[in-house]
XYZ file of C-alpha atoms in Angstrom:
418
model
C 0.062 0.341 -0.030
C 1.299 3.756 -0.354
C 2.197 5.785 1.993
C -0.272 8.847 2.865
C 2.820 11.157 2.551
C 3.573 10.002 -0.884
C -0.048 10.259 -2.969
C 1.176 13.720 -3.528
C 4.034 13.366 -6.701
C 7.177 15.278 -5.970
C 7.638 18.391 -7.851
C 10.706 18.020 -9.982
C 12.673 20.999 -11.598
C 12.162 19.895 -14.869
C 11.454 21.738 -18.001
C 9.606 20.678 -20.958
C 12.423 20.982 -23.097
C 14.176 18.670 -21.030
C 11.049 15.741 -20.368
C 10.849 16.187 -24.064
C 14.520 15.589 -25.071
C 14.285 12.739 -22.481
C 10.684 10.750 -23.509
C 12.503 11.202 -27.431
C 15.792 8.798 -25.695
C 13.749 6.152 -23.648
C 11.790 5.887 -27.209
C 14.615 5.281 -29.508
C 16.309 3.258 -27.076
C 14.044 1.098 -26.248
C 12.532 0.408 -29.913
C 16.674 -0.343 -30.762
C 16.113 -3.675 -28.570
C 12.977 -4.210 -30.098
C 12.626 -7.755 -32.946
C 12.711 -6.084 -36.796
C 9.425 -6.640 -38.656
C 11.429 -9.245 -39.980
C 11.996 -10.850 -36.573
C 8.674 -10.133 -35.413
C 6.843 -12.137 -38.416
C 9.473 -14.969 -37.809
C 7.956 -15.171 -34.781
C 4.143 -14.804 -35.584
C 4.988 -17.407 -37.738
C 6.936 -19.474 -35.489
C 4.376 -19.340 -32.899
C 1.651 -19.882 -35.135
C 3.158 -23.120 -36.680
C 3.836 -24.717 -33.467
C 0.289 -23.709 -31.748
C -1.706 -25.429 -34.653
C 1.076 -28.795 -34.328
C -0.038 -28.969 -30.852
C -3.491 -28.735 -31.218
C -3.392 -31.547 -33.829
C -1.260 -34.175 -32.460
C -2.640 -37.425 -31.173
C -1.629 -36.821 -27.669
C -3.185 -33.744 -26.638
C -5.859 -32.800 -29.640
C -9.343 -33.082 -27.920
C -8.150 -31.960 -25.279
C -6.472 -28.541 -25.949
C -9.114 -25.506 -25.539
C -6.595 -22.586 -26.803
C -3.277 -21.891 -27.416
C -1.764 -18.079 -26.631
C 0.831 -16.086 -26.341
C 1.991 -15.083 -22.636
C 4.600 -12.688 -21.096
C 6.414 -9.531 -22.769
C 5.477 -10.206 -26.603
C 2.049 -10.471 -25.786
C 1.766 -7.088 -23.566
C 4.463 -5.109 -26.124
C 7.353 -5.305 -23.655
C 9.761 -7.797 -25.159
C 13.756 -6.684 -25.676
C 16.535 -8.114 -27.177
C 17.409 -11.324 -24.504
C 21.204 -10.727 -23.136
C 22.808 -13.698 -24.126
C 25.968 -14.159 -25.174
C 25.321 -17.045 -27.330
C 22.330 -15.993 -28.855
C 22.759 -12.013 -29.439
C 19.885 -11.591 -32.121
C 17.724 -14.042 -30.736
C 13.869 -13.145 -29.229
C 11.881 -15.117 -26.820
C 7.612 -16.215 -27.174
C 5.950 -17.744 -24.388
C 3.149 -20.399 -25.289
C 0.630 -21.317 -22.815
C -1.077 -24.587 -24.140
C -4.654 -24.250 -22.361
C -6.349 -27.757 -21.468
C -10.180 -28.338 -21.148
C -10.445 -29.899 -17.333
C -11.248 -33.638 -18.708
C -7.382 -33.689 -18.934
C -7.174 -33.925 -15.055
C -8.258 -37.571 -15.687
C -5.082 -38.306 -17.304
C -2.569 -36.179 -15.426
C -4.668 -35.731 -11.995
C -2.457 -37.492 -9.350
C 0.665 -36.182 -7.478
C 2.487 -38.341 -10.487
C 0.534 -36.588 -13.235
C 1.801 -32.873 -13.555
C 5.144 -34.835 -14.264
C 3.241 -37.131 -16.710
C 1.501 -33.932 -18.303
C 5.374 -32.306 -19.387
C 6.902 -35.640 -20.300
C 4.076 -35.924 -22.616
C 4.411 -32.502 -23.622
C 8.286 -33.177 -24.781
C 7.293 -36.214 -26.460
C 5.111 -34.531 -28.551
C 7.172 -31.483 -29.242
C 10.391 -33.598 -29.849
C 8.844 -34.969 -32.865
C 8.409 -31.514 -34.427
C 11.959 -30.675 -33.121
C 13.437 -33.795 -34.950
C 11.247 -32.591 -38.313
C 12.266 -28.960 -38.660
C 15.932 -29.553 -37.641
C 14.854 -27.594 -34.021
C 16.892 -27.634 -30.250
C 15.122 -28.313 -27.675
C 15.001 -28.709 -23.422
C 13.094 -30.052 -21.173
C 12.317 -27.617 -18.210
C 10.598 -28.374 -14.700
C 6.655 -26.624 -16.147
C 7.877 -25.643 -19.591
C 9.674 -27.412 -22.753
C 11.621 -25.109 -24.864
C 11.896 -25.050 -28.322
C 15.596 -23.402 -30.150
C 14.297 -21.861 -33.618
C 16.911 -20.048 -36.385
C 18.757 -17.707 -35.619
C 18.643 -18.529 -31.800
C 14.793 -17.412 -31.488
C 13.499 -19.151 -28.445
C 9.850 -20.587 -27.620
C 8.524 -21.594 -24.122
C 5.511 -23.645 -24.164
C 3.856 -24.017 -21.051
C 1.005 -26.339 -20.276
C -1.918 -25.372 -18.124
C -5.843 -27.008 -16.873
C -8.376 -24.749 -17.099
C -10.078 -24.038 -13.249
C -12.243 -20.721 -14.078
C -12.919 -18.941 -11.022
C -15.767 -16.303 -11.710
C -15.410 -14.872 -8.221
C -12.292 -12.578 -9.338
C -10.711 -10.514 -12.014
C -10.856 -12.425 -15.130
C -11.540 -15.669 -13.480
C -12.665 -17.465 -17.134
C -9.144 -17.607 -17.761
C -8.059 -19.038 -14.181
C -5.831 -21.962 -14.419
C -3.356 -24.819 -12.927
C 0.232 -25.023 -14.139
C 2.199 -28.160 -12.957
C 4.544 -26.734 -9.716
C 8.417 -26.755 -10.310
C 8.523 -30.276 -7.859
C 6.148 -31.656 -10.390
C 3.477 -33.328 -7.843
C 1.360 -30.703 -7.611
C -0.693 -28.572 -9.924
C -0.365 -24.103 -8.681
C -3.017 -21.262 -9.722
C -2.380 -19.466 -12.465
C -3.830 -16.827 -14.953
C -1.303 -15.795 -17.709
C -4.344 -14.477 -20.577
C -5.399 -13.178 -16.879
C -2.308 -11.331 -15.900
C -2.345 -10.028 -19.681
C -5.208 -8.695 -19.498
C -4.781 -6.272 -16.419
C -1.605 -5.109 -17.578
C -3.525 -3.582 -20.530
C -6.223 -2.637 -18.163
C -3.462 -0.664 -16.537
C -2.122 0.636 -19.742
C -5.679 2.275 -20.842
C -5.737 4.583 -18.530
C -5.417 7.566 -19.340
C -2.195 10.018 -17.527
C -3.620 13.484 -16.591
C -0.878 15.977 -17.123
C -0.908 19.905 -16.512
C 0.514 20.468 -19.715
C -1.239 18.810 -22.467
C -0.326 16.276 -24.238
C -1.901 13.310 -26.327
C -1.562 9.317 -27.311
C -3.559 6.916 -29.188
C -5.884 4.808 -27.037
C -4.661 1.243 -26.478
C -5.730 -1.557 -28.360
C -8.906 -3.433 -26.944
C -8.510 -6.990 -26.339
C -8.806 -9.356 -29.405
C -11.189 -11.893 -30.590
C -9.975 -14.952 -29.207
C -9.956 -18.327 -30.899
C -8.369 -21.480 -30.639
C -5.284 -20.646 -31.403
C -5.107 -16.756 -30.600
C -3.468 -14.639 -32.872
C -1.342 -12.548 -31.473
C -1.792 -8.622 -30.784
C -0.654 -6.249 -33.347
C 2.944 -4.974 -32.101
C 2.618 -1.321 -33.377
C -0.129 -1.119 -30.976
C 1.227 -2.545 -27.577
C 4.824 -1.959 -27.675
C 4.278 1.447 -28.554
C 1.887 2.616 -24.992
C 3.590 4.258 -22.704
C 4.055 1.468 -19.759
C 4.971 -0.995 -22.239
C 7.791 1.614 -23.579
C 8.242 2.057 -19.288
C 8.576 -2.000 -18.348
C 11.259 -1.948 -21.607
C 13.223 0.752 -20.086
C 13.326 -1.339 -16.826
C 13.981 -4.510 -18.232
C 17.165 -3.816 -20.203
C 18.334 -1.869 -17.060
C 17.952 -4.731 -15.220
C 19.764 -6.812 -17.994
C 22.517 -4.545 -18.089
C 22.949 -3.937 -14.322
C 23.018 -7.812 -13.559
C 24.541 -9.400 -16.554
C 24.606 -13.157 -17.271
C 24.155 -15.424 -14.193
C 27.743 -16.261 -12.628
C 28.271 -19.262 -10.888
C 24.583 -20.124 -11.166
C 23.337 -17.731 -8.796
C 20.821 -15.291 -10.869
C 19.772 -12.562 -8.666
C 18.125 -10.286 -10.831
C 14.222 -9.863 -10.438
C 12.258 -11.531 -12.679
C 10.418 -10.343 -15.445
C 7.402 -10.475 -14.135
C 8.073 -9.078 -11.038
C 9.008 -5.952 -12.564
C 6.024 -5.442 -14.878
C 3.698 -6.004 -12.237
C 5.481 -3.403 -10.149
C 5.284 -1.056 -12.754
C 2.022 -1.930 -13.700
C 0.481 -1.559 -10.460
C 2.223 1.794 -10.047
C 1.292 3.092 -12.901
C -2.201 3.118 -12.351
C -2.117 4.670 -9.100
C 0.213 7.736 -10.313
C -1.226 8.128 -13.422
C -4.344 9.520 -12.832
C -2.788 11.941 -10.259
C -1.412 15.085 -11.984
C 1.740 15.299 -13.492
C 3.512 18.018 -15.485
C 4.196 16.001 -17.999
C 5.478 11.878 -19.005
C 8.655 12.510 -17.987
C 7.195 13.269 -14.394
C 5.204 10.944 -14.001
C 7.874 8.149 -15.082
C 9.848 9.426 -12.646
C 6.931 8.994 -10.296
C 6.314 5.683 -11.188
C 10.097 4.195 -10.993
C 9.926 5.945 -6.911
C 6.423 4.408 -6.373
C 7.472 0.649 -7.382
C 9.111 -0.422 -3.833
C 6.004 0.370 -1.981
C 3.816 -1.726 -4.421
C 4.227 -4.892 -2.872
C 4.052 -6.413 0.979
C 6.811 -6.853 3.283
C 6.590 -8.841 6.441
C 9.151 -8.881 8.961
C 9.934 -12.440 9.988
C 10.849 -13.651 13.648
C 14.659 -14.411 11.613
C 14.767 -10.662 11.204
C 14.536 -11.205 7.078
C 11.781 -10.120 5.502
C 8.831 -11.855 3.472
C 7.855 -10.194 0.053
C 4.666 -10.888 -1.125
C 2.457 -9.712 -4.418
C -0.982 -11.004 -4.601
C -1.950 -12.114 -8.454
C -5.966 -10.952 -8.162
C -6.471 -12.909 -11.468
C -5.014 -16.184 -9.677
C -5.571 -16.157 -6.084
C -2.431 -18.137 -4.067
C 0.013 -16.812 -6.810
C 2.677 -14.840 -5.049
C 4.412 -12.569 -7.650
C 7.484 -11.920 -6.199
C 7.636 -14.982 -4.904
C 11.078 -15.090 -6.196
C 12.280 -12.240 -4.030
C 12.046 -14.427 -0.696
C 16.053 -14.923 -0.143
C 18.205 -11.603 1.689
C 20.258 -11.868 -1.843
C 17.287 -11.192 -3.598
C 16.060 -8.431 -1.899
C 19.464 -7.063 -1.535
C 20.072 -7.426 -5.366
C 16.401 -5.206 -5.735
C 17.493 -2.596 -3.541
C 20.455 -2.120 -5.331
C 19.307 -2.040 -8.374
C 16.263 0.168 -7.796
C 19.130 2.964 -6.294
C 21.199 2.288 -9.091
C 18.371 2.672 -11.767
C 16.990 6.266 -10.027
C 20.566 7.658 -9.591
C 20.964 6.423 -13.851
C 17.817 8.477 -14.542
C 19.253 11.778 -12.600
C 22.610 11.321 -14.578
C 20.276 10.956 -17.455
C 18.968 14.355 -16.589
C 21.597 16.041 -16.085
C 23.028 15.494 -19.248
C 20.159 16.535 -20.979
C 20.063 19.423 -19.131
C 23.181 20.891 -20.453
C 26.257 18.476 -20.331
C 26.645 17.244 -23.659
C 26.559 14.734 -25.907
C 29.966 13.212 -24.751
C 28.906 12.725 -21.123
C 25.417 11.340 -22.261
C 26.453 8.702 -24.145
C 28.871 7.596 -21.133
C 25.720 7.338 -18.861
C 24.090 5.662 -21.273
C 26.564 3.332 -21.385
C 26.606 2.156 -18.042
C 23.036 1.734 -17.663
C 21.913 0.390 -21.007
C 24.948 -0.776 -23.204
C 26.342 -0.790 -25.826
C 23.688 -0.695 -28.282
C 21.988 2.119 -26.315
C 25.020 3.939 -27.394
C 24.274 3.101 -31.126
C 20.331 4.679 -30.589
C 21.331 7.527 -29.369
C 24.325 8.021 -31.631
C 21.557 8.051 -34.813
C 19.863 10.834 -33.023
C 22.342 12.788 -33.470
C 22.742 11.634 -37.094
C 21.378 14.361 -40.217
C 18.528 12.928 -41.821
C 16.356 14.059 -44.465
C 13.457 16.489 -43.177
C 9.822 15.030 -44.223
C 7.518 17.407 -44.755
C 5.567 16.140 -40.954
C 7.309 16.592 -38.118
C 6.950 13.117 -36.121
C 4.468 13.544 -33.316
C 5.031 11.126 -29.797
C 0.860 11.275 -28.693
C 0.001 10.451 -24.950
C -3.441 9.947 -23.774
C -4.543 13.070 -21.232
C -7.377 14.147 -19.782
C -6.296 17.338 -19.701
C -7.044 19.665 -22.588
C -5.322 17.802 -25.068
C -3.042 18.578 -27.883
C 0.192 16.934 -29.759
C 3.890 17.215 -28.537
C 5.529 16.971 -31.320
C 9.285 15.411 -31.565
C 12.223 16.683 -33.999
C 11.734 14.726 -37.404
C 16.015 15.267 -38.171
C 17.446 14.922 -34.438
C 21.179 16.237 -35.476
C 22.871 17.535 -32.402
C 19.491 16.757 -30.634
C 21.663 16.035 -27.289
C 24.986 18.052 -28.303
C 24.145 21.380 -27.727
């Protein structure tokens, strides 16, 4: 819960020019880490082919209700993974939603293990046919396609609960010990994020942004949402930047230890903070983004244990019993989160100082430290002269204030170098 003293946004001495520059920088860095149109097409093609195969296979044909995406591609927060073995590979997560009748075959304490084994056997045939690498994990199976692209396929069994938000898509997923089924609602979680993203922020300076898309009609193979629609939302952009900063801050796991906060935790914190803070008047989008980052640590519960340690919880309202902060309950993870959040706020302040007048070279050094070499390339490209179109590029942000449009320079030469 938010503390009462945090209800009023902190007043920051930010010029509208600095806000425009910062917003432009965030947009450019995020877009530079997204899939290209070709890669998005490959993701969609692989998603469709794999989904159709699963619905037609003998083992699951009579049990599959839907195959749908979950995670970053579904909600528009996808970024290039930090993986030295496949630097250009992107991930897409698939969910195979089975009918309740699947429990007749996969119930009992051995059922979750049988379900994962059968899914692996089915997908192994597909992998062998197409020359793909395949890996079985505790609760999903991973296919690796050409160019390092990966798909994590997770089976769930329907269990509608109509007393909760998006309860019609509530389900059960194998636990990591493969002995029980845990509550899960990947489609409900995506719909919850989309609901937050549709909130119109209130700005004292006027801006405008296209409203977020409504949920698409669902079929057996649920189509992926339009990439441009979900990727360009303000909340999705913020999550992309948070995940990118997290990736650079933590790097690749060392000796099997990975203290980086999970994407579902970061995404849920950002969505919760956005839902709380967006309706409160802010000067501009930058002021809102900084307020969201400040608010994130207040959006989960901390219980002090007798040992002196803390237990963190962030209930998944679409799946009772699912703790979105469950991966954060070690001293190492909690300390790492606190250090990362401090590093993040420090980098944002340094970026603002550079944009306010320190010049391009100091800015590039901060961008490199915060977001990596690829982000530096994105900022450098903003400085390169290019032909000026007749109509300036416009970045629009929805507002309940009197709406106007914030025009961004079509040619950004010396945009940060002045």
